[in-house]
Amino acid sequence: MVTAACSERPLLEAPLFGGTDPGLEDGAHEWQPRPGGWRTLQLEQGVWKDEDLFALVEWTGAPACVADVSDSSIALVTGLHPGGDRWQAWLNVDNAAALLVEEPEDVDDVSLWMATPGFAEAIGRKRAELDAEVSADAEAALLWASAAGVQATARQSRGRFTGPALQPR
């Protein structure tokens, strides 16, 4: 899990991280502060809950985001602004769709099902569901990025809005 937030102080000083686990600091790595006051904290283990992001934003008084990495090839990134604007986006959405697809009840061996056209069709449907969520979350991400001091512009891919392109100010 990777967390990023604007803060004058190291993120490990946030009450959220102080009381979580006595050995937390052993599995935590704070990166060098970035331009604009952004700090990044990588946690090797732990469970991230929505209320944790709210607590971090409340502590910093600034936007924050968390990337919950799965299988080291995909991540669900959630961003939150102090005003309550929230967004989510999958990184490596094709792999995310394959991971999130629900297997049919009549499947005895998932590994065999994964080699069928039915699996490919199920991934296509799941990808379409994830794509349908992009517009609303991308709009929220643009507002969030602007409030965080990041210049953001909409990107088009194959005639549809796919999300923000972010550039530091």
Coordinates of C-alpha atoms in Angstrom, one line a residue:
M1 CA 0.0 0.0 0.0
V2 CA 1.3 3.4 -0.9
T3 CA -0.1 6.6 0.6
A4 CA 0.5 10.2 -0.6
A5 CA -0.6 13.4 1.1
C6 CA 0.4 17.0 1.4
S7 CA 1.9 17.5 4.8
E8 CA 4.6 19.6 6.5
R9 CA 5.3 16.7 8.8
P10 CA 6.3 13.0 8.1
L11 CA 3.2 10.9 7.5
L12 CA 4.2 8.4 10.2
E13 CA 3.5 11.1 12.7
A14 CA -0.2 11.0 11.9
P15 CA -2.2 9.5 14.7
L16 CA -3.6 7.1 12.2
F17 CA -0.3 5.3 11.8
G18 CA 0.9 5.7 15.4
G19 CA -1.6 3.5 17.0
T20 CA -2.1 0.9 14.3
D21 CA 0.6 -1.7 15.0
P22 CA 3.6 -1.6 17.3
G23 CA 5.8 -3.0 14.5
L24 CA 4.4 -0.7 11.8
E25 CA 7.6 1.3 11.4
D26 CA 9.4 -1.9 10.5
G27 CA 7.2 -2.3 7.5
A28 CA 7.0 1.4 6.5
H29 CA 9.2 3.3 4.2
E30 CA 8.8 7.1 3.9
W31 CA 10.1 8.5 0.6
Q32 CA 11.7 11.8 0.2
P33 CA 9.3 14.8 0.2
R34 CA 8.1 15.8 -3.2
P35 CA 7.6 19.3 -4.7
G36 CA 4.4 21.0 -3.4
G37 CA 4.7 19.4 0.1
W38 CA 3.7 15.9 -1.0
R39 CA 4.9 13.1 1.1
T40 CA 4.7 9.4 0.3
L41 CA 4.6 6.4 2.7
Q42 CA 4.8 2.8 1.6
L43 CA 3.4 0.2 4.0
E44 CA 4.4 -3.4 3.4
Q45 CA 1.4 -4.8 5.1
G46 CA -1.9 -3.8 6.7
V47 CA -5.5 -3.3 5.7
W48 CA -6.6 0.1 4.5
K49 CA -10.1 1.3 5.2
D50 CA -12.0 4.3 3.9
E51 CA -12.1 5.8 7.3
D52 CA -8.2 5.7 7.3
L53 CA -8.2 8.1 4.3
F54 CA -10.7 10.4 6.0
A55 CA -8.5 10.4 9.1
L56 CA -5.3 11.2 7.1
V57 CA -7.1 14.1 5.2
E58 CA -8.4 15.4 8.5
W59 CA -4.9 15.3 10.0
T60 CA -3.2 17.0 7.1
G61 CA -6.0 19.3 6.1
A62 CA -5.0 18.6 2.5
P63 CA -5.8 16.1 -0.3
A64 CA -4.5 12.6 0.0
C65 CA -4.6 9.4 -1.9
V66 CA -3.8 5.7 -1.3
A67 CA -2.9 3.0 -3.8
D68 CA -3.9 -0.5 -2.6
V69 CA -1.7 -2.8 -4.6
S70 CA -2.8 -6.3 -5.5
D71 CA -0.8 -9.0 -7.1
S72 CA 1.9 -6.4 -7.6
S73 CA 0.4 -5.7 -11.1
I74 CA -2.8 -3.7 -10.2
A75 CA -3.8 -1.1 -7.8
L76 CA -7.0 0.6 -6.7
V77 CA -6.2 4.3 -6.1
T78 CA -8.5 6.3 -4.0
G79 CA -8.2 10.1 -3.6
L80 CA -10.0 12.4 -1.1
H81 CA -10.1 16.2 -0.8
P82 CA -10.9 17.9 2.5
G83 CA -14.1 19.2 1.0
G84 CA -15.3 15.6 0.6
D85 CA -14.6 15.1 -3.2
R86 CA -13.6 11.4 -3.5
W87 CA -12.5 9.4 -6.6
Q88 CA -11.2 6.0 -7.4
A89 CA -9.3 4.6 -10.4
W90 CA -7.8 1.2 -11.2
L91 CA -4.3 1.0 -12.5
N92 CA -3.8 -1.7 -15.1
V93 CA -7.5 -2.0 -15.6
D94 CA -7.3 -5.1 -17.9
N95 CA -5.7 -7.1 -15.1
A96 CA -8.1 -5.6 -12.6
A97 CA -11.0 -6.8 -14.6
A98 CA -9.6 -10.3 -14.8
L99 CA -9.1 -10.3 -11.0
L100 CA -12.6 -8.9 -10.3
V101 CA -14.6 -11.1 -12.7
E102 CA -17.0 -13.4 -10.9
E103 CA -16.8 -17.0 -11.7
P104 CA -20.0 -18.9 -12.6
E105 CA -21.5 -21.1 -10.0
D106 CA -21.3 -24.2 -12.2
V107 CA -17.5 -23.9 -12.7
D108 CA -15.6 -26.8 -11.0
D109 CA -12.1 -25.8 -12.0
V110 CA -11.4 -22.1 -12.3
S111 CA -8.1 -22.7 -14.1
L112 CA -9.9 -24.5 -16.9
W113 CA -12.6 -21.8 -17.1
M114 CA -9.9 -19.2 -17.5
A115 CA -9.0 -20.7 -20.9
T116 CA -12.5 -20.5 -22.3
P117 CA -14.2 -17.8 -24.5
G118 CA -16.7 -17.4 -21.6
F119 CA -13.9 -16.1 -19.4
A120 CA -12.8 -13.6 -22.0
E121 CA -16.4 -12.5 -22.4
A122 CA -16.7 -12.1 -18.6
I123 CA -13.6 -10.0 -18.5
G124 CA -15.0 -7.8 -21.3
R125 CA -18.2 -7.2 -19.3
K126 CA -16.2 -6.4 -16.2
R127 CA -14.0 -4.0 -18.1
A128 CA -17.1 -2.3 -19.5
E129 CA -18.4 -1.9 -15.9
L130 CA -15.1 -0.4 -14.8
D131 CA -15.0 1.9 -17.8
A132 CA -18.6 3.1 -17.1
E133 CA -17.3 4.3 -13.7
V134 CA -14.4 6.3 -15.1
S135 CA -16.3 9.4 -16.1
A136 CA -17.7 10.3 -12.7
D137 CA -14.5 9.4 -10.9
A138 CA -12.3 11.1 -13.4
E139 CA -14.4 14.3 -13.0
A140 CA -13.9 14.1 -9.2
A141 CA -10.2 13.4 -9.8
L142 CA -9.9 16.6 -11.9
L143 CA -11.4 18.7 -9.1
W144 CA -9.2 16.9 -6.5
A145 CA -6.1 17.5 -8.6
S146 CA -6.9 21.1 -9.0
A147 CA -7.4 21.6 -5.3
A148 CA -4.1 19.7 -4.7
G149 CA -2.2 22.1 -6.9
V150 CA -1.8 19.8 -9.8
Q151 CA -2.6 20.9 -13.3
A152 CA -5.0 18.3 -14.8
T153 CA -6.5 18.0 -18.2
A154 CA -9.0 15.5 -19.6
R155 CA -7.7 12.7 -21.9
Q156 CA -9.6 11.1 -24.7
S157 CA -9.0 7.6 -25.9
R158 CA -11.0 6.2 -28.8
G159 CA -13.5 9.0 -28.5
R160 CA -14.3 8.5 -24.8
F161 CA -13.1 10.2 -21.7
T162 CA -10.6 8.0 -19.9
G163 CA -9.4 10.1 -17.1
P164 CA -7.1 13.0 -16.1
A165 CA -3.6 13.5 -17.3
L166 CA -1.7 15.0 -14.3
Q167 CA 1.2 17.4 -14.4
P168 CA 2.8 19.1 -11.3
R169 CA 2.4 22.9 -11.3

